[in-house]
Each structure stands twice: as structure tokens, then as C-alpha cells.
XYZ file of C-alpha atoms in Angstrom:
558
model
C -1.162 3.624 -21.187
C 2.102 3.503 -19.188
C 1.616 3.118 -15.587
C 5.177 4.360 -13.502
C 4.959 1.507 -10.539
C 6.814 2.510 -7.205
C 7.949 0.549 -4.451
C 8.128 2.334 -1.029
C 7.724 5.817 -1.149
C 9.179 7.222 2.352
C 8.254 10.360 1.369
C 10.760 10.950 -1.498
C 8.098 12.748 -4.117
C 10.331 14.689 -5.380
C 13.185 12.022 -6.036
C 10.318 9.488 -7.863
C 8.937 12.225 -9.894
C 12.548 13.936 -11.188
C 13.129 9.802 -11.891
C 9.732 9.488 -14.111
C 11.036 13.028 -15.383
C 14.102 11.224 -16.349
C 12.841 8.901 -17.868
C 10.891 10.637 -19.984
C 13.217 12.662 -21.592
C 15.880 9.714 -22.571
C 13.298 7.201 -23.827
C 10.502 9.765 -25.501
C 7.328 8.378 -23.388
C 5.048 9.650 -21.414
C 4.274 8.563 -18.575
C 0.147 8.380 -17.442
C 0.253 7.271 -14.241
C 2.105 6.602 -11.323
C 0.974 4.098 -8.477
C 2.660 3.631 -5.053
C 2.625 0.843 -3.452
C 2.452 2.005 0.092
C 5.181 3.745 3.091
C 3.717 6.962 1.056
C 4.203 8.757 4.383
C 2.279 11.483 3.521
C 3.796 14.219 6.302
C 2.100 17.710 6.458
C 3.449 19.000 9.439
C 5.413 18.143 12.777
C 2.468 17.038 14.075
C 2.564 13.789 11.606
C 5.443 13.082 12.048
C 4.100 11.827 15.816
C 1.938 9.928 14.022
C 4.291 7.537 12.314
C 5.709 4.004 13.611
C 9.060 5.165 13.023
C 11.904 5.914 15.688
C 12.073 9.705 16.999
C 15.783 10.146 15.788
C 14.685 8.928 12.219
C 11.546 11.465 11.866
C 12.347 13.305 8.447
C 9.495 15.714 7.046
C 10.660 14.405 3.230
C 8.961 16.371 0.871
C 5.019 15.545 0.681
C 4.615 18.877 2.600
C 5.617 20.811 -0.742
C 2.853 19.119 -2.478
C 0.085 19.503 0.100
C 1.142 23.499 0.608
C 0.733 24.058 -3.233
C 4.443 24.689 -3.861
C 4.498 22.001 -6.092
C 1.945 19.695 -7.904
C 2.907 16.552 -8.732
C 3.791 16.427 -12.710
C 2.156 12.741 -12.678
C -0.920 11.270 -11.661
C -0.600 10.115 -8.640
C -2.449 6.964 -6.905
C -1.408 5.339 -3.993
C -2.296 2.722 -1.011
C -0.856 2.868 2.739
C 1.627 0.813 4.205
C 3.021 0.408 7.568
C 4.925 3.637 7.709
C 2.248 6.229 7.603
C 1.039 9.855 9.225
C -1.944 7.916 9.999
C -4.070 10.900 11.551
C -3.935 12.204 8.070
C -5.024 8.996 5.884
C -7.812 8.125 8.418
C -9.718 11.606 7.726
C -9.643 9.319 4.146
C -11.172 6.193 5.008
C -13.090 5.842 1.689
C -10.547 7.663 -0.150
C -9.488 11.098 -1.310
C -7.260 13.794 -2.265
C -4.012 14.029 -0.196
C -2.767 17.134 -2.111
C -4.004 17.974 -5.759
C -3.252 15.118 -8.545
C -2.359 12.767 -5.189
C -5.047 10.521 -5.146
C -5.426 7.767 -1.995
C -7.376 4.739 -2.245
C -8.761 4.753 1.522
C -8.166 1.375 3.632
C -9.561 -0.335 0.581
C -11.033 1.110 -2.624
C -11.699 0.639 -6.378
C -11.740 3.421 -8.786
C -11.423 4.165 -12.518
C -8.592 5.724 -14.652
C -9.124 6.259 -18.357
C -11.145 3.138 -17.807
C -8.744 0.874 -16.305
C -9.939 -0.722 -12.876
C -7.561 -0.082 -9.714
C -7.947 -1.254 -6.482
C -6.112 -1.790 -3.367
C -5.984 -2.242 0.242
C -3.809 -0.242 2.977
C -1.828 -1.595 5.548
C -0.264 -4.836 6.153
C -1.500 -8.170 8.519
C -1.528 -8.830 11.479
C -3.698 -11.343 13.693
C -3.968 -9.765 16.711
C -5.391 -6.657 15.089
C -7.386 -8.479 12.053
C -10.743 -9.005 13.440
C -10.972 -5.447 15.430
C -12.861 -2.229 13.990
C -11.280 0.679 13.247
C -11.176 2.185 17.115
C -7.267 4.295 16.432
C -7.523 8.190 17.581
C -4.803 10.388 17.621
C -2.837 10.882 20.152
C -2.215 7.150 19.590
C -0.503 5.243 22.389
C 2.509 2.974 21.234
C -0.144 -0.090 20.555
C -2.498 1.957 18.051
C 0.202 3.556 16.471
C 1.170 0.286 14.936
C -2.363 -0.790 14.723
C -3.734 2.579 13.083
C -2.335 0.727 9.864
C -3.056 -3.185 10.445
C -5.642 -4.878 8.126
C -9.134 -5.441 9.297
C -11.150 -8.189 8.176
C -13.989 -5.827 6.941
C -11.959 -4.194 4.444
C -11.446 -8.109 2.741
C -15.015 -8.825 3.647
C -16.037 -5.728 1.226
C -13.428 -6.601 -1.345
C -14.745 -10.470 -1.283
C -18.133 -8.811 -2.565
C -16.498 -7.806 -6.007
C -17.729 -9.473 -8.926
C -16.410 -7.400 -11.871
C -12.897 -8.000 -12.759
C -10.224 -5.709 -12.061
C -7.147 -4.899 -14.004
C -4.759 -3.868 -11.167
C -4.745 -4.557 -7.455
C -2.378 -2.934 -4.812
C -1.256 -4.192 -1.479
C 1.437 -3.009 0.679
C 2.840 -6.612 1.991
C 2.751 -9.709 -0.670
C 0.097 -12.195 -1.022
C 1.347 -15.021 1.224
C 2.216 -17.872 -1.093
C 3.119 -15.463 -3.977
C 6.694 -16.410 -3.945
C 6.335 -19.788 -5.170
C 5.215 -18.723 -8.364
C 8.792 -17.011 -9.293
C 11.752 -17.384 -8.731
C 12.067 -18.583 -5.180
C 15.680 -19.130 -5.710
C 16.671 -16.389 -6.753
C 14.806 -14.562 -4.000
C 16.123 -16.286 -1.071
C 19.900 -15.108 -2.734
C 19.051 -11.516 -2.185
C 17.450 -12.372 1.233
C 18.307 -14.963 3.133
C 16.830 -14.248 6.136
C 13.392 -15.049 4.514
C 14.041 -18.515 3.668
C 11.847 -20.070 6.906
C 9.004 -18.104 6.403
C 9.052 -19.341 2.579
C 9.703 -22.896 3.380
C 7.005 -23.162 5.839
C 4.680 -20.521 3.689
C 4.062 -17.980 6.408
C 5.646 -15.484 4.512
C 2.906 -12.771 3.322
C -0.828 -11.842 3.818
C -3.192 -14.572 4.589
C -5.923 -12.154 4.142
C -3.874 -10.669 0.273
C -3.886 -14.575 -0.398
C -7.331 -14.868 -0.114
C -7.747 -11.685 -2.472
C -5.707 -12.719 -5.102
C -7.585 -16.109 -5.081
C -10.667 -14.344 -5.657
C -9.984 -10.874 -7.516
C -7.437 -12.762 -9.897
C -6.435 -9.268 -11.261
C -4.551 -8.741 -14.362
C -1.604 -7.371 -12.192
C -0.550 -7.524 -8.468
C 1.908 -4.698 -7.516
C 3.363 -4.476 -3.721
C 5.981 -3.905 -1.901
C 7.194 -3.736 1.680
C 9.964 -6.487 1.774
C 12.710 -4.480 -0.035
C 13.347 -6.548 -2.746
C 12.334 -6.586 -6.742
C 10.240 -9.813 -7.469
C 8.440 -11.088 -10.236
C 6.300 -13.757 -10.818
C 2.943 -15.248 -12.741
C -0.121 -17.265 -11.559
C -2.628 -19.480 -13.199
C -5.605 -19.239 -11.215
C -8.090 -21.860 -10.799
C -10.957 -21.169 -13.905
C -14.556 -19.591 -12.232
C -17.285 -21.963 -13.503
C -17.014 -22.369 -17.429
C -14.708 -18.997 -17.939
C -11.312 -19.398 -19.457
C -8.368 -19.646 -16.340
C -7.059 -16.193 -15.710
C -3.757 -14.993 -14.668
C -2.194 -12.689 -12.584
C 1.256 -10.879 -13.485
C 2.714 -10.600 -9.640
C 5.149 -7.573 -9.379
C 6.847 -6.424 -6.021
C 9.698 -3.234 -5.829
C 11.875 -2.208 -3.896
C 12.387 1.023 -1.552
C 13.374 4.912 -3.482
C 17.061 4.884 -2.241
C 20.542 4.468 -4.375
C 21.366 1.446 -6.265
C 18.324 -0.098 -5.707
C 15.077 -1.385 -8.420
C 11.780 0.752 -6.891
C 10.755 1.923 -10.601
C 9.198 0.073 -13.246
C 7.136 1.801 -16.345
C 3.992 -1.470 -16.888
C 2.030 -0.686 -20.277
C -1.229 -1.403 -20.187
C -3.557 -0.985 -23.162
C -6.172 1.766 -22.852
C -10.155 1.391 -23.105
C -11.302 3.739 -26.495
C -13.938 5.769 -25.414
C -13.024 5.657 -21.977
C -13.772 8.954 -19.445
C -10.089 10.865 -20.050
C -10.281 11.255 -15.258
C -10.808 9.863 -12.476
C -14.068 8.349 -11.727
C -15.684 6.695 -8.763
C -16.459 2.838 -9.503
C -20.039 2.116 -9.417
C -19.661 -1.649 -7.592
C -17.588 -0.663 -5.067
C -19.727 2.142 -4.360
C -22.660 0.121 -4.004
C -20.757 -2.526 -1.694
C -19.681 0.191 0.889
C -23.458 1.424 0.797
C -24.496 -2.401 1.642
C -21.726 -3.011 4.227
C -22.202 -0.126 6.065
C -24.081 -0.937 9.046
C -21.271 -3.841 9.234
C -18.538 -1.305 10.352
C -17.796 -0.777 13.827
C -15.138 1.134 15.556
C -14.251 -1.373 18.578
C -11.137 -3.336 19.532
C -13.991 -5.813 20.056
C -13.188 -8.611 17.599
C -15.977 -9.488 15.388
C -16.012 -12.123 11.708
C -17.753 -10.440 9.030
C -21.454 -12.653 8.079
C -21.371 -16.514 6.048
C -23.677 -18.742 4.972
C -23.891 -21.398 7.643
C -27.102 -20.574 8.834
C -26.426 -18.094 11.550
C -26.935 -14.688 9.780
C -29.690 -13.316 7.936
C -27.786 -11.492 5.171
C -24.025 -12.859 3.931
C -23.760 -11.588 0.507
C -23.611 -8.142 0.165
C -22.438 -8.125 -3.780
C -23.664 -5.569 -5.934
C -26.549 -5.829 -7.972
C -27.417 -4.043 -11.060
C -30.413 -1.848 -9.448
C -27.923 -1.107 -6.561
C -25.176 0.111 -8.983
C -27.970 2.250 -10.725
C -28.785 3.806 -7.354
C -25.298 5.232 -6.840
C -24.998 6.397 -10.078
C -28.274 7.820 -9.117
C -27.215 9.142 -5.570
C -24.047 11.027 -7.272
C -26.772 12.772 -10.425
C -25.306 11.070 -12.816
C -21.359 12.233 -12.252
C -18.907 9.092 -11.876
C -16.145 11.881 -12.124
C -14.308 11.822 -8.713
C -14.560 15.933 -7.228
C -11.204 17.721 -7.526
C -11.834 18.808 -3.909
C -9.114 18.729 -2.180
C -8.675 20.926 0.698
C -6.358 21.815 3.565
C -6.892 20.559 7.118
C -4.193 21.276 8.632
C -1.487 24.167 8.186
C 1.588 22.647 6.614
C 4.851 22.590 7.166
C 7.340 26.078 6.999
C 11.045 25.128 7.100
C 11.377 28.507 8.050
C 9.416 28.369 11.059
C 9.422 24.945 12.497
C 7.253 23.967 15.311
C 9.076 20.646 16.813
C 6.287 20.552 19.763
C 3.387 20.497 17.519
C 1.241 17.902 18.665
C -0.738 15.498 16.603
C -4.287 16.718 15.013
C -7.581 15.147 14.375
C -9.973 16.745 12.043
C -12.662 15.361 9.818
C -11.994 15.805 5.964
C -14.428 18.018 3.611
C -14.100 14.972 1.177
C -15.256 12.082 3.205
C -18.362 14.488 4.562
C -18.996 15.534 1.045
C -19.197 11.311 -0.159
C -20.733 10.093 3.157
C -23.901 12.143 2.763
C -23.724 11.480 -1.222
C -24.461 7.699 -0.360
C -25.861 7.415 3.250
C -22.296 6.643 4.463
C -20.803 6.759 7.994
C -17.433 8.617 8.911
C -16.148 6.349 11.096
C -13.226 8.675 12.201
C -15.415 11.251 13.404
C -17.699 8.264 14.762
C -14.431 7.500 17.272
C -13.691 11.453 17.280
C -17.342 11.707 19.203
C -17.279 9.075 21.358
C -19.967 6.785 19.383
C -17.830 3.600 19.696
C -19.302 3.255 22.850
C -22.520 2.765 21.380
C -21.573 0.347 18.999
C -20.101 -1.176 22.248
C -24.043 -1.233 23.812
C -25.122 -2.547 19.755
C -22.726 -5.420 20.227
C -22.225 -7.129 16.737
C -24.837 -6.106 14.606
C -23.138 -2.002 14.361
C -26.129 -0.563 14.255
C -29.759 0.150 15.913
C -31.726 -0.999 12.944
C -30.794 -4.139 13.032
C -33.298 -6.975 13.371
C -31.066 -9.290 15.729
C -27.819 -9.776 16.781
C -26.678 -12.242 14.618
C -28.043 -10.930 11.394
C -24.873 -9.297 10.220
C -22.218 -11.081 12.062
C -20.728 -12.428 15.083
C -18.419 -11.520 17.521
C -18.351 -15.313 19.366
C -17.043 -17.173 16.116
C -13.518 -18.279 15.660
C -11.701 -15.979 13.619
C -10.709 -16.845 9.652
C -7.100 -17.112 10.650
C -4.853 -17.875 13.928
C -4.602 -15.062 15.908
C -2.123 -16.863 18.351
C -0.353 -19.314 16.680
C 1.501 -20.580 13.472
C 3.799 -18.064 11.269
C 1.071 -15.434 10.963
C 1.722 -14.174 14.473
C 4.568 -16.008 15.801
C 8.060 -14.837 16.520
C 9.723 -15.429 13.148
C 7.681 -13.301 10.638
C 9.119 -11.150 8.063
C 5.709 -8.804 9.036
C 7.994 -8.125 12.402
C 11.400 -7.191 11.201
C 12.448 -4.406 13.926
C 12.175 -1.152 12.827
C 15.715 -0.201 14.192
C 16.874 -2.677 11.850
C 15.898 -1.234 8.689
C 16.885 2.112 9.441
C 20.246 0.523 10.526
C 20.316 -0.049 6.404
C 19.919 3.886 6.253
C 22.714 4.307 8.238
C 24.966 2.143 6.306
C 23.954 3.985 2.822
C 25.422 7.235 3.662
C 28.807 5.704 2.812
C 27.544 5.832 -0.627
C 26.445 9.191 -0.542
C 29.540 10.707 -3.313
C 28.372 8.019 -5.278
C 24.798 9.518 -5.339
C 26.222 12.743 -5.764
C 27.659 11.773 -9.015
C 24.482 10.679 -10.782
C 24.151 13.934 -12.528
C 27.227 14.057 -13.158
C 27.202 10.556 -15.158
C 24.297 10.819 -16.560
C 25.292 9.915 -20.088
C 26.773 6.838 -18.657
C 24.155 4.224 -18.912
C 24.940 0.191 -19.197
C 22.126 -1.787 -20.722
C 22.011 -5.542 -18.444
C 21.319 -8.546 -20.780
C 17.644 -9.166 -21.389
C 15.638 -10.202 -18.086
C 12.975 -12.909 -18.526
C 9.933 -13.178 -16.309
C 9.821 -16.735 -14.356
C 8.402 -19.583 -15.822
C 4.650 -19.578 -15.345
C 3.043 -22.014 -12.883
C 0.403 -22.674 -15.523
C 0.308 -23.577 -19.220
C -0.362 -19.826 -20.323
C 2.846 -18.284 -21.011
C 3.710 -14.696 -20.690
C 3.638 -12.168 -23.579
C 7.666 -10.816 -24.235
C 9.463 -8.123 -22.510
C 10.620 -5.672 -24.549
C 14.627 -4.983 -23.273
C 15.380 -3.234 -20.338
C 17.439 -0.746 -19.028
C 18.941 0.748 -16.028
C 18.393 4.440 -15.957
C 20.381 6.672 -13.342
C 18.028 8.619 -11.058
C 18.094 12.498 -10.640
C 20.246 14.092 -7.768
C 19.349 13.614 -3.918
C 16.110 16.807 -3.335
C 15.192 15.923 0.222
C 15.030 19.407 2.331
C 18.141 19.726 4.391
C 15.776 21.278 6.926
C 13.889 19.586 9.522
C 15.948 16.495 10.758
C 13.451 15.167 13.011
C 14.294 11.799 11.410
C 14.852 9.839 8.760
C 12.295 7.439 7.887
C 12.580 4.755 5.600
C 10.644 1.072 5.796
C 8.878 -0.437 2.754
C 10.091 -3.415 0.839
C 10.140 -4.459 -2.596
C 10.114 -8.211 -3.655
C 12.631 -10.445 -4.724
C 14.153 -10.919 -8.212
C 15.920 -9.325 -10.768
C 12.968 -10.844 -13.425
C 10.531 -8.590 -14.847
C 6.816 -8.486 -15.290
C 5.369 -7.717 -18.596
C 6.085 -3.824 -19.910
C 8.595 -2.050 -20.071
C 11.796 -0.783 -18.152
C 13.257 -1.100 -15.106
C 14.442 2.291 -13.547
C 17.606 1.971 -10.825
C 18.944 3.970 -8.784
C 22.445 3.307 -9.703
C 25.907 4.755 -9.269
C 28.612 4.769 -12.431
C 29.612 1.055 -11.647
C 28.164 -1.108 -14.318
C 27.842 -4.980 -13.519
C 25.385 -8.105 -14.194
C 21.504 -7.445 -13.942
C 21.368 -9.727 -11.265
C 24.225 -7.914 -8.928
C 23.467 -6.083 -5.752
C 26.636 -4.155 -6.517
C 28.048 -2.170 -3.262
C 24.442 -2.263 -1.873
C 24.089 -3.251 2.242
C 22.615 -5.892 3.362
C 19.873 -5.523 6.167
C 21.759 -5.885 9.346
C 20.144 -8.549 11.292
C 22.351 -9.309 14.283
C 20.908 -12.637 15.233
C 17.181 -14.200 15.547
C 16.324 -12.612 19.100
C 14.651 -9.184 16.693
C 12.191 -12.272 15.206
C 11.066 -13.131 19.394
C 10.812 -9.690 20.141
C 7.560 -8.166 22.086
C 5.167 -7.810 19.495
C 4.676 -4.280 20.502
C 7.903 -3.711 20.073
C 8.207 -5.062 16.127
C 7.817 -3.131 13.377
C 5.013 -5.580 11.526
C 6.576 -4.704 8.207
């Protein structure tokens, strides 16, 4: 099967999918799937645009609306996670997951699902302390605090992913593992961005909470994004018991603009006799059924249930009768319900409506699943108020439980720091300003002919000397890469309509080494140079340290 792996979206559907397109027609594949790594920024109308962490001036309605209206349908499969540049009023009517337009498939704040029989999951958002141990309280119209935190981690969504027992063959998260870079090429990474090299040296680079995933998923691959940078790497995990070690294949992109590496095709052997769609995954199912009484929709901090003696109940794994049960509760149909519905009017160029105000509605989908399995929609829990009685309920969530320690705690420390160290200090790659990266925007429309000329040159391609994925940390060593090549992408499509903004955040990873499959798509101009070259590309402005001390309220965590 060949999976089409994406960086940052921002938005730009119809610039990734005339790439895949591309693609396809020079090399003779076909591409199965596509997976975005978060920054989808899926924008139906004016009114989400007021919903994204983004600055006014930069507010761009992109092209998602054209897929959500029925204009267009995406030509790929299309599965994807959220990041820290989101319409968040829309992807919170989708907390367990759902259809964002038809053949746009989102995984929910965390989620595992089945495609063709390979294993996908992933968590939205990206970390931050401060925000880590809180429920999911945001409600449109956010103030400028839960705009930001709309999209932070919560330490329930790792709590249910921590309950996972079956392995999974890929795993999405929006920022990197913390830790991650250690296993590639470091050097070559702190090259292309310099301005990391503290939080690498002192390892506060990354997720805390991702780390702990990895640790304990140990998925065949890792794909991310969110630093702007292409970076490879491989990890030897730590064997489980008397299994054989496994080992992860690490892969970050970079953002869907010129010149730069957000593409790469990953082939992944299919499962014979595998369901041909996509299907609802019977563990995870069964976990959200057993954790949810644990959800709450506070800014009360709470720590999810452990063994050490306090709590009743602390593993909330799936068993085998519990699996039957939602296989049970759904009559037998793993297929996932092409459902998708409206919920909002979209976007007309022809008749804008720049004083639209946010919405909140409650999606068909989530109803539909929630009464399927006995599950609670927590957005239209805060949509009616009931967050003040989980405020009465305290920590246990809900009135049938026994005591109020059963389930968990709101008086224990917190997992990680929520007020010191690198993880919410001043000098945190999870904090770049967002005026900074969109200064980077700025400085790309100087290369604008160049972009113009793609078409143009299309028959001009350079093939770069073989890339080689890092050295493993381990004594496994990786499978060969087949040669790559550097593909020119299709010509600029965003609608010239609409210039509310311009919105582009995301990151990719660091090096110009490849993970296992197949080829590297960039977004290059006629100039041909080394593999490893950043060409004409900008730097990210950063005019001096004071943007890593800013207000936290004032950062862009990402």
C-alpha cells in the first residue's frame, strides 16, 4: 500500500492533492492513502477563521471549503490529526472522530482506526503544561487563552492511549516525541535550524507526553510535523517481556510551500483478506467505553488513576469480552458510516460574510457513535452548561461513582512540570511567536515567479544522490531505500478571493535522510543543487531571544 505522508497542511488541499496527482502520473503508482500530520485547518466559513490561533491580517479561507461544500472530493483518502493551527469549533463537534467533508477522515483528539487492515492512530494538538492536566472546558467564542488551549494536549487523551495493548503500525502526532532527535541525525538538524540547538542539548525539545507514547505504542512508524523541517530517524525500543525488541521508523515533514520537503510516498505492505474501508478499531472502542466516566470538561486539573493504592480502578485496557461488546453494540458492522453531513453553511467567494461570527453546533456523527456505545459528547456537555456539575462531582466525573478517589485525583502532583524546566519555560521551540513564522510567509513571495514556473519546467527534474536513513540507535538495521527523487509540485490553486489572512504554522523535522519507502516530493523551483541544500529558501526570522520570554499567552505553542 503506498501511504502519501504530509507535513503541515495550512489548508492547501488542493496544492497536496494536484502534488500526489503529480506524482502519479510521472512514476505510474497509485497512491492509497494520504495522512496529514496536523495545521489541517479545516476552514468552512468566516466564522472559522475566528476560530484559529493565527493573526487577523494572515486569516486565508485556503481551500478546505471546496471540499466540505461538495465542489470537490478529495481524489485520495484522506486521514488526518490536528495541530496547533486549527478552526477548532469545527474539530471539537469531532471529539471521537469523523468526517470533515466526504473521503476527509479526522482522528478526534486521539483515535485508532483501520485501513485495509493497517492500524492508525494519532493524537491532536501539541503540549503544553499549563493546559495538560485540564478537561476539555474550550467553547466558542473562545477568549485569547482558550483559543490556544482549544488545541493543547490533555492528559486523558495519553491516559486512553496508555491502555492500548495491540500493536499499531502507524502513529501520528502533530509536535515530535521529545527525545526523538537523538536517534538521527542531530547534526544535520541543528544545520537547518539553529535556533533549536538548546532545547536539543538540554532535551526539552518535543512532547513529554509523545515520549511517553512512543515508549509504549513502539509503532512501526512515527510521522509528525510542526517544526518545519524534514527529519528522519530509527529507534530500538526496549523488548516487552520475552518479545523480540521492536523499532520505530521516526519521520517528520515539513510545511506545503515552495522549495520545501512536506511529501513523502511510505509503502507499507497490505494485510490479504483485509476489509477494502474504513473500519472502527474494536480496542480503542472498548477503551473510550471504559474511560468514559474519567472525562471531565473543567480547567480543574486532575491526573488520570495508578496503582499506588489510592484508586479503585487504574487499568482500563481492553479485554476480549469488552471488545466483543462493541462489536456487539455496533451489530456486527466495524465499517466506519459514510455520514458526513453539513453543520454549518460554507463558504461563497461570491458572497462573503467577513462579520460572521463563530458557531457551535453538535455533529450528527458524534450523536450517532455516542449512543452506539453509551458515550458522552463532551462538546455539547460544555455547550449545556454541565461542566458545572462535574464541578459539584469533583474528580470522579460522574454521579455513579463509588468515591472520590476511585477514578482519579485532582490533589496529586501532575506527571510533568507544569512550572518549570524546558517544558514550560521561556525557551521552547512549542512557543515560537506566531508573527514569526508568518514573517517566513512574507519573505516567500519573493519567490513567487519561481513558483509560477513549475508548470512551466515540469520536464525538468534533477535526481539528488541516494539519501540514506541515519544509523540506527540499535543493532537492527534498516531495510534499503529505493532512490529518490525530487518531483516539482503543480501550480499555486489557492482562491484569490477572501484575503482575510494568510495562515501558515506547522513544522516538519530536520534532515534531508529518508525513512524507509519511497520518494521524496519537493516543492522546488528549476534550480537543481545537492539533496542536502536549502537552495534560495528563508530562514525563520528570529530577531533575538526576547520571542522565547514572551507572555505565554502571547506565544504561539507551536
Amino acid at each position: 500500500m503506498k501511504i502519501a505522508v504530509e507535513g503541515c497542511c495550512h489548508g492547501e488541499l488542493d496544492k497536496i492533492y494536484e502534488t500526489i496527482e503529480y506524482l502519479e502520473q510521472k512514476e505510474g503508482v497509485k497512491v492509497d492513502l494520504l495522512l496529514c500530520c496536523g495545521d489541517f485547518q479545516a476552514v468552512r466559513n468566516e466564522g472559522d477563521l475566528k476560530c484559529m490561533a493565527v493573526p487577523a491580517k494572515y486569516r486565508t479561507m485556503q481551500t478546505f471549503y471546496k471540499y466540505y461544500s461538495g465542489e470537490k472530493k478529495a481524489p485520495v483518502f484522506t486521514i488526518f490529526i490536528g495541530g496547533n493551527h486549527e478552526a477548532s469549533n469545527h474539530l471539537q463537534e469531532l471529539p471521537y472522530g469523523g468526517w470533515v467533508a466526504p473521503n476527509i477522515y479526522y482522528l478526534g483528539y486521539a483515535g485508532v482506526i483501520r485501513y485495509k487492515g493497517i492500524r492508525i492512530g494519532g493524537l491532536s494538538g501539541i503540549f503544553k503544561s499549563r493546559d495538560y492536566r485540564k478537561g476539555h472546558h474550550e467553547f466558542p467564542p473562545y477568549n485569547p487563552e482558550t483559543l490556544r488551549s482549544a488545541y493543547h494536549i490533555r492528559n486523558i487523551e495519553v491516559f486512553k492511549l496508555k491502555q492500548i495493548q495491540m500493536p499499531i503500525d502507524i502513529f501520528m502526532s502533530h509536535d515530535w516525541p521529545r527525545g526523538i532527535y537523538y536517534y538521527g541525525s542531530t547534526k544535520e538538524l541543528l544545520r537547518k535550524k539553529k535556533f533549536l540547538r538548546q532545547e536539543v542539548e538540554s532535551n526539552s525539545l518535543g512532547s513529554p507526553a509523545a515520549e511517553e507514547l512512543l515508549a509504549h505504542l513502539q509503532p512501526n512508524y512515527w510521522f509528525s510535523a510542526h517544526l518545519h523541517v524534514k527529519f528522519a530517524a530509527i529507534m530500538q525500543h526496549l523488548p516487552k517481556g520475552k518479545s523480540a525488541p521492536r523499532v520505530t521508523k521516526f519521520l517528520s515533514l515539513d510545511k506545503c510551500l515552495p522549495h520545501r520537503e512536506f511529501l513523502q510516498i511510505v509503502d507499507i505492505p497490505e494485510r490479504p483478506g483485509s476489509s477494502e474501508g474504513l473500519e472502527y478499531d474494536p480496542e480503542w472502542l472498548a477503551i473510550l467505553k471504559a474511560t468514559n466516566t474519567l472525562q471531565r470538561t473543567t480547567p480543574h486539573p486532575w491526573n488520570p488513576p495508578e496503582n499506588n493504592g489510592l484508586h479503585e480502578r487504574w487499568d482500563f485496557s481492553a479485554s476480549e469480552a469488552a471488545m466483543m461488546q462493541v462489536v456487539e453494540d455496533l451489530s456486527g458492522e466495524l465499517g466506519i458510516p459514510d455520514n458526513f453531513s453539513p453543520t454549518v453553511p460554507s463558504y461563497n467567494p461570491n458572497k462573503p460574510h467577513r462579520q460572521a461570527t463563530p458557531s457551535y453546533n453538535t455533529n450528527p456523527q458524534t450523536t450517532e457513535l455516542c449512543a452506539k456505545l453509551g458515550l458522552t459528547d463532551i462538546y455539547a456537555q460544555v455547550g449545556r452548561g454541565e461542566d458545572e456539575v462535574a464541578r459539584v462531582q469533583g474528580s470522579t466525573g460522574g454521579e455513579d461513582d463509588e468515591d472520590e478517589d476511585s477514578l482519579g485525583s485532582t490533589d496529586e502532583p501532575s506527571e510533568y512540570p507544569t512550572d518549570t524546566s524546558g517544558l514550560s519555560g521561556s525557551f521552547n521551540p512549542d512557543e515560537i511567536t506566531i508573527e514569526d513564522e508568518w514573517e517566513e510567509e512574507e519573505e516567500l513571495k519573493a519567490e513567487v515567479k519561481a513558483d509560477e514556473l513549475f508548470d512551466a519546467k515540469a520536464g525538468e527534474i534533477h535526481t539528488p544522490s541516494r539519501m540514506v536513513l541515519p544509523e540506527p540507535k540499535c543493532s537492527v538495521s534498516p531495510p534499503p531505500l529505493p532512490d529518490l527523487m525530487n518531483l516539482p509540485p503543480p501550480s499555486h490553486s489557492t482562491p484569490a478571493h477572501a484575503q482575510f489572512g494568510a495562515d501558515g504554522a506547522g513544522q516538519g523535522s530536520g534532515d534531508d535522510e529518508d525513512v524507509t519507502a519511497a520518494r521524496i516530493l519537493k516543492r522546488t523551483s528549476i534550480e537543481s543543487g545537492d539533496a542536502g541544500s536549502r537552495g534560495p529558501t528563508p530562514r525563520i526570522k528570529r530577531r533575538n531571544q526576547v520571542i522565547y520570554t514572551a507572555a505565554e499567552d502571547d506565544e504561539c505553542e507551536g
